[in-house]
Amino acid sequence: AVKSSWKDIAGDFIASSTTEINFNNKTIFLTMKNAALKQEVSFRKEELLNNINRFCGYLLIDKIVIL
């Protein structure tokens, strides 16, 4: 559900620049297109964590790793 709704969760800009989304335990791994965007996402990690967990209705993710 998170992958198919990534645009709604992360917003157009981040979603369009995300090339891959993977999960392991409570960690989400995001592969981004470029270094500038990686930095933008790193500044917004807490916001993204909250958006993902709010979307799911429970604590799905407690860590974001940007690749």
mmCIF file with all atom_site columns, C-alpha atoms in Angstrom:
data_model
loop_
_atom_site.group_PDB
_atom_site.id
_atom_site.type_symbol
_atom_site.label_atom_id
_atom_site.label_alt_id
_atom_site.label_comp_id
_atom_site.label_asym_id
_atom_site.label_entity_id
_atom_site.label_seq_id
_atom_site.pdbx_PDB_ins_code
_atom_site.Cartn_x
_atom_site.Cartn_y
_atom_site.Cartn_z
_atom_site.occupancy
_atom_site.B_iso_or_equiv
_atom_site.pdbx_formal_charge
_atom_site.auth_seq_id
_atom_site.auth_comp_id
_atom_site.auth_asym_id
_atom_site.auth_atom_id
_atom_site.pdbx_PDB_model_num
ATOM 1  C CA . ALA A 1 1  ? 0.000  0.000  0.000  1.00 0.00 ? 1  ALA A CA 1
ATOM 2  C CA . VAL A 1 2  ? 2.852  2.406  0.761  1.00 0.00 ? 2  VAL A CA 1
ATOM 3  C CA . LYS A 1 3  ? 4.519  1.816  -2.610 1.00 0.00 ? 3  LYS A CA 1
ATOM 4  C CA . SER A 1 4  ? 1.330  2.300  -4.591 1.00 0.00 ? 4  SER A CA 1
ATOM 5  C CA . SER A 1 5  ? 0.444  5.433  -2.607 1.00 0.00 ? 5  SER A CA 1
ATOM 6  C CA . TRP A 1 6  ? 3.946  6.916  -2.412 1.00 0.00 ? 6  TRP A CA 1
ATOM 7  C CA . LYS A 1 7  ? 2.900  10.050 -4.338 1.00 0.00 ? 7  LYS A CA 1
ATOM 8  C CA . ASP A 1 8  ? 0.157  10.766 -1.786 1.00 0.00 ? 8  ASP A CA 1
ATOM 9  C CA . ILE A 1 9  ? 2.497  10.095 1.140  1.00 0.00 ? 9  ILE A CA 1
ATOM 10 C CA . ALA A 1 10 ? 5.686  11.861 -0.004 1.00 0.00 ? 10 ALA A CA 1
ATOM 11 C CA . GLY A 1 11 ? 4.399  14.448 -2.463 1.00 0.00 ? 11 GLY A CA 1
ATOM 12 C CA . ASP A 1 12 ? 4.907  14.793 -6.210 1.00 0.00 ? 12 ASP A CA 1
ATOM 13 C CA . PHE A 1 13 ? 8.514  16.012 -6.159 1.00 0.00 ? 13 PHE A CA 1
ATOM 14 C CA . ILE A 1 14 ? 9.922  13.295 -3.902 1.00 0.00 ? 14 ILE A CA 1
ATOM 15 C CA . ALA A 1 15 ? 7.756  10.574 -5.438 1.00 0.00 ? 15 ALA A CA 1
ATOM 16 C CA . SER A 1 16 ? 8.823  11.422 -8.989 1.00 0.00 ? 16 SER A CA 1
ATOM 17 C CA . SER A 1 17 ? 12.473 11.234 -7.932 1.00 0.00 ? 17 SER A CA 1
ATOM 18 C CA . THR A 1 18 ? 12.215 7.967  -6.006 1.00 0.00 ? 18 THR A CA 1
ATOM 19 C CA . THR A 1 19 ? 13.421 5.076  -8.148 1.00 0.00 ? 19 THR A CA 1
ATOM 20 C CA . GLU A 1 20 ? 12.994 2.225  -5.652 1.00 0.00 ? 20 GLU A CA 1
ATOM 21 C CA . ILE A 1 21 ? 11.276 1.563  -2.315 1.00 0.00 ? 21 ILE A CA 1
ATOM 22 C CA . ASN A 1 22 ? 12.140 -1.467 -0.178 1.00 0.00 ? 22 ASN A CA 1
ATOM 23 C CA . PHE A 1 23 ? 11.323 -2.542 3.364  1.00 0.00 ? 23 PHE A CA 1
ATOM 24 C CA . ASN A 1 24 ? 13.196 -4.595 5.942  1.00 0.00 ? 24 ASN A CA 1
ATOM 25 C CA . ASN A 1 25 ? 11.749 -4.939 9.436  1.00 0.00 ? 25 ASN A CA 1
ATOM 26 C CA . LYS A 1 26 ? 10.736 -1.384 10.404 1.00 0.00 ? 26 LYS A CA 1
ATOM 27 C CA . THR A 1 27 ? 13.121 0.313  7.975  1.00 0.00 ? 27 THR A CA 1
ATOM 28 C CA . ILE A 1 28 ? 12.256 1.769  4.580  1.00 0.00 ? 28 ILE A CA 1
ATOM 29 C CA . PHE A 1 29 ? 15.019 2.061  1.995  1.00 0.00 ? 29 PHE A CA 1
ATOM 30 C CA . LEU A 1 30 ? 14.531 4.806  -0.595 1.00 0.00 ? 30 LEU A CA 1
ATOM 31 C CA . THR A 1 31 ? 16.642 4.955  -3.741 1.00 0.00 ? 31 THR A CA 1
ATOM 32 C CA . MET A 1 32 ? 16.699 8.500  -5.081 1.00 0.00 ? 32 MET A CA 1
ATOM 33 C CA . LYS A 1 33 ? 17.704 9.830  -8.515 1.00 0.00 ? 33 LYS A CA 1
ATOM 34 C CA . ASN A 1 34 ? 20.213 12.464 -7.404 1.00 0.00 ? 34 ASN A CA 1
ATOM 35 C CA . ALA A 1 35 ? 22.323 13.756 -4.523 1.00 0.00 ? 35 ALA A CA 1
ATOM 36 C CA . ALA A 1 36 ? 20.432 17.037 -4.131 1.00 0.00 ? 36 ALA A CA 1
ATOM 37 C CA . LEU A 1 37 ? 17.212 15.157 -3.595 1.00 0.00 ? 37 LEU A CA 1
ATOM 38 C CA . LYS A 1 38 ? 18.850 12.791 -1.131 1.00 0.00 ? 38 LYS A CA 1
ATOM 39 C CA . GLN A 1 39 ? 19.722 15.833 0.962  1.00 0.00 ? 39 GLN A CA 1
ATOM 40 C CA . GLU A 1 40 ? 16.158 17.199 0.724  1.00 0.00 ? 40 GLU A CA 1
ATOM 41 C CA . VAL A 1 41 ? 14.718 13.875 1.864  1.00 0.00 ? 41 VAL A CA 1
ATOM 42 C CA . SER A 1 42 ? 17.228 13.611 4.709  1.00 0.00 ? 42 SER A CA 1
ATOM 43 C CA . PHE A 1 43 ? 15.974 16.973 6.029  1.00 0.00 ? 43 PHE A CA 1
ATOM 44 C CA . ARG A 1 44 ? 12.386 15.694 5.834  1.00 0.00 ? 44 ARG A CA 1
ATOM 45 C CA . LYS A 1 45 ? 12.915 12.194 7.295  1.00 0.00 ? 45 LYS A CA 1
ATOM 46 C CA . GLU A 1 46 ? 10.810 12.832 10.402 1.00 0.00 ? 46 GLU A CA 1
ATOM 47 C CA . GLU A 1 47 ? 7.964  14.264 8.337  1.00 0.00 ? 47 GLU A CA 1
ATOM 48 C CA . LEU A 1 48 ? 8.070  11.287 5.962  1.00 0.00 ? 48 LEU A CA 1
ATOM 49 C CA . LEU A 1 49 ? 8.118  8.818  8.870  1.00 0.00 ? 49 LEU A CA 1
ATOM 50 C CA . ASN A 1 50 ? 5.046  10.486 10.327 1.00 0.00 ? 50 ASN A CA 1
ATOM 51 C CA . ASN A 1 51 ? 3.278  10.539 6.945  1.00 0.00 ? 51 ASN A CA 1
ATOM 52 C CA . ILE A 1 52 ? 3.957  6.841  6.298  1.00 0.00 ? 52 ILE A CA 1
ATOM 53 C CA . ASN A 1 53 ? 2.816  5.747  9.747  1.00 0.00 ? 53 ASN A CA 1
ATOM 54 C CA . ARG A 1 54 ? -0.250 8.014  9.675  1.00 0.00 ? 54 ARG A CA 1
ATOM 55 C CA . PHE A 1 55 ? -1.167 6.628  6.250  1.00 0.00 ? 55 PHE A CA 1
ATOM 56 C CA . CYS A 1 56 ? -0.907 3.045  7.546  1.00 0.00 ? 56 CYS A CA 1
ATOM 57 C CA . GLY A 1 57 ? -2.640 3.784  10.829 1.00 0.00 ? 57 GLY A CA 1
ATOM 58 C CA . TYR A 1 58 ? 0.087  2.126  12.894 1.00 0.00 ? 58 TYR A CA 1
ATOM 59 C CA . LEU A 1 59 ? 3.870  2.180  13.429 1.00 0.00 ? 59 LEU A CA 1
ATOM 60 C CA . LEU A 1 60 ? 5.088  0.528  10.236 1.00 0.00 ? 60 LEU A CA 1
ATOM 61 C CA . ILE A 1 61 ? 8.415  2.366  9.888  1.00 0.00 ? 61 ILE A CA 1
ATOM 62 C CA . ASP A 1 62 ? 10.820 3.727  12.492 1.00 0.00 ? 62 ASP A CA 1
ATOM 63 C CA . LYS A 1 63 ? 13.804 4.427  10.229 1.00 0.00 ? 63 LYS A CA 1
ATOM 64 C CA . ILE A 1 64 ? 14.454 5.775  6.724  1.00 0.00 ? 64 ILE A CA 1
ATOM 65 C CA . VAL A 1 65 ? 17.635 4.911  4.819  1.00 0.00 ? 65 VAL A CA 1
ATOM 66 C CA . ILE A 1 66 ? 18.343 6.959  1.708  1.00 0.00 ? 66 ILE A CA 1
ATOM 67 C CA . LEU A 1 67 ? 20.335 5.272  -1.041 1.00 0.00 ? 67 LEU A CA 1
#
